[in-house]
Structures are given as structure tokens and as C-alpha cells.
PDB file of C-alpha atoms in Angstrom:
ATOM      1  CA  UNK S   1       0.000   0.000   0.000  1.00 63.00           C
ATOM      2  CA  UNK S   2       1.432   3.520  -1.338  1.00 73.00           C
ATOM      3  CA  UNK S   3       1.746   6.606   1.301  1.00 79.00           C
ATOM      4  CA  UNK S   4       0.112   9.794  -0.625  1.00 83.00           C
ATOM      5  CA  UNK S   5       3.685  11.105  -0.664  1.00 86.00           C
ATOM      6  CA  UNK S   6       5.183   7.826  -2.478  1.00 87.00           C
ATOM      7  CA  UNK S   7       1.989   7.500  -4.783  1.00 88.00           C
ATOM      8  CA  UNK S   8       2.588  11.040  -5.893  1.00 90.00           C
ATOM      9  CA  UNK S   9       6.490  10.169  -6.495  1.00 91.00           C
ATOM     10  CA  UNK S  10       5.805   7.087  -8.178  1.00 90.00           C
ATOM     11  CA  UNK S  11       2.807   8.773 -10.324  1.00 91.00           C
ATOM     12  CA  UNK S  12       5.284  11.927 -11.044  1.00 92.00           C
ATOM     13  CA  UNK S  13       8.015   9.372 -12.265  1.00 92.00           C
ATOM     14  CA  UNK S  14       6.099   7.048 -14.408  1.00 92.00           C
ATOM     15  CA  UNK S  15       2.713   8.749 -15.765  1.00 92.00           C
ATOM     16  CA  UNK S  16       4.756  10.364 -19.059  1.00 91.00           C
ATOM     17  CA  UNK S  17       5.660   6.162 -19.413  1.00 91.00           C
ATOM     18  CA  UNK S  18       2.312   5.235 -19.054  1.00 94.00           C
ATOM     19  CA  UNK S  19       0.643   8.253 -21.108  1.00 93.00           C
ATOM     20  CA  UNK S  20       3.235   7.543 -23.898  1.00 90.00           C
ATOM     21  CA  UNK S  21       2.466   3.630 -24.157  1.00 91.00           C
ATOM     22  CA  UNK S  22      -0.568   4.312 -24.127  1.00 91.00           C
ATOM     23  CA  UNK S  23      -1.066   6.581 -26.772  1.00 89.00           C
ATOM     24  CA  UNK S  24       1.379   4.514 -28.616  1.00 86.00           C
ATOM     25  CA  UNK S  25      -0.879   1.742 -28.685  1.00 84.00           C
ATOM     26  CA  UNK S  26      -4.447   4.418 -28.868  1.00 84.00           C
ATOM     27  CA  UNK S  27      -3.444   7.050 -31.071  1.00 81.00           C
ATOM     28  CA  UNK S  28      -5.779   8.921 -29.248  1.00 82.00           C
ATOM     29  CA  UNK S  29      -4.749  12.043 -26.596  1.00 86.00           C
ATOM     30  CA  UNK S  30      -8.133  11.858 -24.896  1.00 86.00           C
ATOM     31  CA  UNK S  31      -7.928   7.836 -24.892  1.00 86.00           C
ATOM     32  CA  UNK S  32      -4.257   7.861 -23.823  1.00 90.00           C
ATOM     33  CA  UNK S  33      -5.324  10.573 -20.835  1.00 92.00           C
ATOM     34  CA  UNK S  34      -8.246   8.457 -20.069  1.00 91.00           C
ATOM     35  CA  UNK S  35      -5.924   5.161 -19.363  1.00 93.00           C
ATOM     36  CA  UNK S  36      -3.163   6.897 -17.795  1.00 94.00           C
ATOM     37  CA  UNK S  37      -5.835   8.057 -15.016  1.00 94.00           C
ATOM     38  CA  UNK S  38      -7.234   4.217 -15.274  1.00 94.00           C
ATOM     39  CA  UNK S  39      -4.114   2.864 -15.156  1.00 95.00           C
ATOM     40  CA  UNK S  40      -2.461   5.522 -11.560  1.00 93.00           C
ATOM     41  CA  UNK S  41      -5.975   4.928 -10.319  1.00 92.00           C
ATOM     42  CA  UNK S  42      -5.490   1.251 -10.245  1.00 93.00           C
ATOM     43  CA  UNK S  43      -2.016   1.114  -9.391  1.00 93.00           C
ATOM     44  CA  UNK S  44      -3.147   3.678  -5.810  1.00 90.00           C
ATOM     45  CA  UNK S  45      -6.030   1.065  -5.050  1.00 89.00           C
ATOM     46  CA  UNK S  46      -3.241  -2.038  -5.694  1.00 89.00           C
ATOM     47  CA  UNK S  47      -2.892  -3.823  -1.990  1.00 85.00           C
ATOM     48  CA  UNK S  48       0.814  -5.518  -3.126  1.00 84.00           C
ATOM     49  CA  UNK S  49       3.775  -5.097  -2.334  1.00 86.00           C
ATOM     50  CA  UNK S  50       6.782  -4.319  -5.385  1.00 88.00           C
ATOM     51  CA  UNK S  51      10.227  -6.192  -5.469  1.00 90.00           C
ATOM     52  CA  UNK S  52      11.731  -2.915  -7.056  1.00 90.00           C
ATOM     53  CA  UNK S  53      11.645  -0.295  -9.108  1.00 90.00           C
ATOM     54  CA  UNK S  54      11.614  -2.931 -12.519  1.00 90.00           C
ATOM     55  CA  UNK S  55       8.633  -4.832 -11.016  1.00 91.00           C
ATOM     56  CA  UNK S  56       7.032  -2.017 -10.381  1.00 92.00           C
ATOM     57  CA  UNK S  57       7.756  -0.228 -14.049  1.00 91.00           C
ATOM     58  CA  UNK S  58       6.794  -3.634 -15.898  1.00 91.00           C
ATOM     59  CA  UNK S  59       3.293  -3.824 -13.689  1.00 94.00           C
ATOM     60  CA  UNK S  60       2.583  -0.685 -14.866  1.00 94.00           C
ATOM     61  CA  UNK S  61       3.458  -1.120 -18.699  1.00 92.00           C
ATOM     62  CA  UNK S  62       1.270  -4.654 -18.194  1.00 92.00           C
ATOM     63  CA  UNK S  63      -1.661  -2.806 -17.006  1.00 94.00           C
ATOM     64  CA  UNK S  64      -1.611  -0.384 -19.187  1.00 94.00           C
ATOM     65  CA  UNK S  65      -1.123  -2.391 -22.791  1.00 91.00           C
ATOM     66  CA  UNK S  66      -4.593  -3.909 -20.620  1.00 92.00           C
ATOM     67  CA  UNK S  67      -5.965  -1.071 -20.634  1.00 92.00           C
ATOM     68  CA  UNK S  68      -5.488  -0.262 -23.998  1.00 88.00           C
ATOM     69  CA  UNK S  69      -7.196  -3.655 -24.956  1.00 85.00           C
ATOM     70  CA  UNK S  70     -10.165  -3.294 -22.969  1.00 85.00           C
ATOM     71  CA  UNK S  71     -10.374   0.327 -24.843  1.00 81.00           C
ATOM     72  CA  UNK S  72     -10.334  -0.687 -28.520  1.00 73.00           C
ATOM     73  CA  UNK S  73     -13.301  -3.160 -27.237  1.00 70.00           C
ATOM     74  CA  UNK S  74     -14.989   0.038 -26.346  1.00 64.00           C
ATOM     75  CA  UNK S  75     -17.658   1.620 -28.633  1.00 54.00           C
ATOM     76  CA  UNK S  76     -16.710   5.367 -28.171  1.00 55.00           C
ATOM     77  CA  UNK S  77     -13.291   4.661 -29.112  1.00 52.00           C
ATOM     78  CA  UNK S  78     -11.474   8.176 -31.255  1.00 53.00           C
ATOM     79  CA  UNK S  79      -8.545   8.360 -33.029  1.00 51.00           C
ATOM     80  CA  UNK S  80      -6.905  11.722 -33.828  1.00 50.00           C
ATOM     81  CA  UNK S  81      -4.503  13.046 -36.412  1.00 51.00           C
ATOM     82  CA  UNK S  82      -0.835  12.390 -35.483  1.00 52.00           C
ATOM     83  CA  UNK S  83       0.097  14.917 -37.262  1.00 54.00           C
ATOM     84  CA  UNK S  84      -1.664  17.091 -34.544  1.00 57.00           C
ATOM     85  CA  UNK S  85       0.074  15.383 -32.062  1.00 53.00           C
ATOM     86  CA  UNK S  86       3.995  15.484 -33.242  1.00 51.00           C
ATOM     87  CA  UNK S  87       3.685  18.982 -33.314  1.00 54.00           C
ATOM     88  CA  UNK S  88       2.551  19.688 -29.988  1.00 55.00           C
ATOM     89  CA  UNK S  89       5.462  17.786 -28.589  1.00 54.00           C
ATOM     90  CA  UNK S  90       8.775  19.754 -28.307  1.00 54.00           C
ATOM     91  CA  UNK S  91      11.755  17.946 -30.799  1.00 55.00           C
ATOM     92  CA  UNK S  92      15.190  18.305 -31.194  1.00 59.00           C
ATOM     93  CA  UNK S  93      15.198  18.626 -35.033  1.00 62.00           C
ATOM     94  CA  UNK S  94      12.767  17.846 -37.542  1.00 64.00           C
ATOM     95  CA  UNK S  95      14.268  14.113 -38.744  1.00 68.00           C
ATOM     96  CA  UNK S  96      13.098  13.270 -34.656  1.00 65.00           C
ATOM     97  CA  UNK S  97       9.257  14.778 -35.429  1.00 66.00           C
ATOM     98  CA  UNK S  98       9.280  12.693 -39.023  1.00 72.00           C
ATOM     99  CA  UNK S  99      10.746   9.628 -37.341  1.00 75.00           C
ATOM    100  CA  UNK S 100       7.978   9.675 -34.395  1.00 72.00           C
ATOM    101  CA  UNK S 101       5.154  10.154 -37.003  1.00 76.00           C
ATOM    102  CA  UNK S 102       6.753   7.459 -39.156  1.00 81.00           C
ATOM    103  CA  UNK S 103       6.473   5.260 -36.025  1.00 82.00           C
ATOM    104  CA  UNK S 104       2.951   6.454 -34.823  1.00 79.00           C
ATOM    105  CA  UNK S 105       1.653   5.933 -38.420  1.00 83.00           C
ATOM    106  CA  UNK S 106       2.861   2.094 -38.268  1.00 87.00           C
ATOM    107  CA  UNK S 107       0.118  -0.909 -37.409  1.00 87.00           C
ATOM    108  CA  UNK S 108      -0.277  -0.926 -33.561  1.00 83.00           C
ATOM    109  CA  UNK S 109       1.742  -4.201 -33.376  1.00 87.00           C
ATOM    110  CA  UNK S 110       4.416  -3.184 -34.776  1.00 91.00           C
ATOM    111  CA  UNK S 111       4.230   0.642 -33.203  1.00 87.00           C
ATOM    112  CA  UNK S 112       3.743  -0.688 -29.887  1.00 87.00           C
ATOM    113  CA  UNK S 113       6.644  -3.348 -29.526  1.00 91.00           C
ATOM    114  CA  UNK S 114       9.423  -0.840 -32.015  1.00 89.00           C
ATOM    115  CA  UNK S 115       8.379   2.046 -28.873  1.00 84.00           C
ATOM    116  CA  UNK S 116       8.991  -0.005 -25.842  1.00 86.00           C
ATOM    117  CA  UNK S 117      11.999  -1.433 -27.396  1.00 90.00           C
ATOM    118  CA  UNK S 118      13.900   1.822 -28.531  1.00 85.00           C
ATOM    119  CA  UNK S 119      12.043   4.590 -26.883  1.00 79.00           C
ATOM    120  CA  UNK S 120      11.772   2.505 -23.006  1.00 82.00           C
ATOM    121  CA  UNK S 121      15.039   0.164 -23.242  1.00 87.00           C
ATOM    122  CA  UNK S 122      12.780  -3.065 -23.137  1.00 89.00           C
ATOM    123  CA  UNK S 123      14.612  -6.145 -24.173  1.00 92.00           C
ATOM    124  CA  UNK S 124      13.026  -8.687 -26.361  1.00 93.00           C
ATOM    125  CA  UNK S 125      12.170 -11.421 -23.197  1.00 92.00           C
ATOM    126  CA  UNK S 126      11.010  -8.456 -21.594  1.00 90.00           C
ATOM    127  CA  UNK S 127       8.632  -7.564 -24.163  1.00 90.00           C
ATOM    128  CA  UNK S 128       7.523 -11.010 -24.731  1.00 92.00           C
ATOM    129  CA  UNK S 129       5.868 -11.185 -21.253  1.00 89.00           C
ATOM    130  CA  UNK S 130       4.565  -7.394 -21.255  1.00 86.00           C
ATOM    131  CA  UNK S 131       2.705  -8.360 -24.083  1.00 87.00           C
ATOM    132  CA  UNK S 132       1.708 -12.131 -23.541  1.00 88.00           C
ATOM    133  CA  UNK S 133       3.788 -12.645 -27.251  1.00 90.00           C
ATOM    134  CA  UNK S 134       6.289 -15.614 -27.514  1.00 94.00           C
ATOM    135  CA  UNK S 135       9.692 -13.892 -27.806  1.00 94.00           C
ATOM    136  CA  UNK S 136       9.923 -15.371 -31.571  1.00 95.00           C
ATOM    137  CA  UNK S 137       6.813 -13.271 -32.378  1.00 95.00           C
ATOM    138  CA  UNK S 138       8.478  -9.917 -30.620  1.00 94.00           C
ATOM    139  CA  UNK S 139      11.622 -10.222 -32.426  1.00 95.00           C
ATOM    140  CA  UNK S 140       9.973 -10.863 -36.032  1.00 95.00           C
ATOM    141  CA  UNK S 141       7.623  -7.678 -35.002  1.00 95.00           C
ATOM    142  CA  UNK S 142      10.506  -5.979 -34.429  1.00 94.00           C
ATOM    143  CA  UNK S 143      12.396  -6.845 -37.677  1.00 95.00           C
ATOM    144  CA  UNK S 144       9.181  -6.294 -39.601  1.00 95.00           C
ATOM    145  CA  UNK S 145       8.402  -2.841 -38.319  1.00 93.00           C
ATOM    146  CA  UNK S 146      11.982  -1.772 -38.896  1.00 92.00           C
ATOM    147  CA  UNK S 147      11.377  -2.969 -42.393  1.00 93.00           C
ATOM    148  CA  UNK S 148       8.479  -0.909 -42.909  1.00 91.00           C
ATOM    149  CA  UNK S 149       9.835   2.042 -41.173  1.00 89.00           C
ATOM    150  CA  UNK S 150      12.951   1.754 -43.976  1.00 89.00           C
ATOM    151  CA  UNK S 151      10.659   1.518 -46.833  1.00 88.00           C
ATOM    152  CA  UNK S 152       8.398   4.408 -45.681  1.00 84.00           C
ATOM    153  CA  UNK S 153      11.181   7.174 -44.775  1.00 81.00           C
ATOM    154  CA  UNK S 154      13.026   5.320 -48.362  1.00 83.00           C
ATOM    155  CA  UNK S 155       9.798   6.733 -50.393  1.00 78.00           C
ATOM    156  CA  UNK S 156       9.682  10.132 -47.324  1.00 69.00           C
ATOM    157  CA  UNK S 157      13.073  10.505 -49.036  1.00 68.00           C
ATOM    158  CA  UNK S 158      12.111  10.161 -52.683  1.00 66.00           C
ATOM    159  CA  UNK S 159       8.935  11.931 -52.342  1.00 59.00           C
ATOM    160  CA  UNK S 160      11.158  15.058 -50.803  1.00 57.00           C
ATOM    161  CA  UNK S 161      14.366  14.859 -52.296  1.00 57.00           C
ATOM    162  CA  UNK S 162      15.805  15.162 -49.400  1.00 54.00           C
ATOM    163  CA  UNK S 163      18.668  12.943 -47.442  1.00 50.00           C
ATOM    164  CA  UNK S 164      17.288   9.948 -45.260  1.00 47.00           C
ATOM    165  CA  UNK S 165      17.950   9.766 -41.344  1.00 47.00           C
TER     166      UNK S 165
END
């Protein structure tokens, strides 16, 4: 059981995490706010007890990937432009904004395993039991994502004239 000082610590530290996985997964700001809240809300009411600070990180990526399931079962589910989103967020140069909306505009299983693997430092075993995959499955995800990531910013390039990344 969390102290209101700890849960506030713990929310402070890992709610960008959570928001970002989630709307990784959503493509959705309102959908990505709405598990975040789910997601701190449940992790305040949780009774157990955390080994450490990994435990505790991979709990919450579990719950929320959940979360995001039990969303796209929802009726009232929105998507919003991506566009919209890269440009509200603050990037070093614009070959990081392409690259993010490269990966955002990827299908979810590949978007969701190519984030946590680059963006959060998960390994490939630790991605297979985030997301209930065998680690076979993760790693071809992986190699196929990166494959369409290289084909998209290959035509980006093309299409612009410009250097790739």
C-alpha cells in the first residue's frame, strides 16, 4: 500500500511512461489521458507489495497495454490526427518529429513493440511477457516494423528529395 507522498512520487516518475504507451498503442490524446488516469488509479487502489523499481515499471506497462485492450473493445473509441500530435510535442530537429510520425503511423503491433523497445530500453524477453507474445513473435515484429519504417522514410526521401535519417 502507497503513502500519498510515495503514490505522488511514483505517479510523477512514471505517468509520461504510461501516457506515452498508451497513446502509442491508442493514437488517441483523450484515450491515452483516459488510461493513464485508469491505469495511476489502479495502481493507488493495488494492496501488493513491489520487489523494485523494474517490477514495479513492468506492472505498470502490463496494465496499461490492458488497458489499452479493454479500450479498442470500447464503442466510443477516437482516433486523432498524429500529425496534430507530433507537433505539440517539443523535438530536437525535424528528422526526430518525421521519425515519431513514421512510427505512430505504423500498425499498432508493430508501433507498440518498435516504442517499448527503442524509446523505453525493453529487451526482447522483456517484451515477450509485457505483451503475452512468444519472444519469436516480438523479435519478427521488431524486424518487420523496422522494415516498414525503412521503406516508408526510403519513399519520405524520394517523395522530398531530401537525405534519409
Amino acid at each position: 500500500m502507497f503513502t500519498n507522498e510515495h503514490f505522488t512520487d511514483v505517479a510523477q516518475t512514471y505517468m509520461d511512461t504510461v501516457f506515452r504507451v498508451a497513446f502509442s498503442y491508442m493514437k488517441s490524446r483523450a484515450d491515452a489521458d483516459d488510461i493513464t488516469q485508469n491505469v495511476l488509479l489502479k495502481l493507488y487502489r493495488y494492496e501488493g507489495d513491489f520487489q523494485s523499481e523494474s517490477h514495479l515499471r513492468n506492472w505498470l506497462i502490463r496494465v496499461t497495454v490492458n488497458e489499452c485492450k479493454s479500450a479498442f473493445r470500447s464503442p466510443w473509441r477516437r482516433t486523432e490526427d498524429i500529425e496534430d500530435y507530433v507537433n505539440s510535442l517539443a523535438m530536437p530537429s525535424q528528422d526526430h518529429s518525421d521519425l515519431l510520425e513514421a512510427v505512430m503511423a505504423l500498425p499498432r503491433k508493430y508501433r507498440v513493440v518498435i516504442y517499448l523497445f527503442y524509446y523505453e530500453g525493453y529487451s526482447t524477453r522483456e517484451l515477450a511477457q509485457l505483451l503475452s507474445l512468444p519472444e519469436a513473435t516480438v523479435r519478427t515484429h521488431l524486424a518487420r516494423g523496422r522494415e516498414r519504417l525503412r521503406k516508408m522514410l526510403t519513399e519520405a526521401e524520394t517523395y522530398d528529395g531530401q537525405t534519409a535519417f
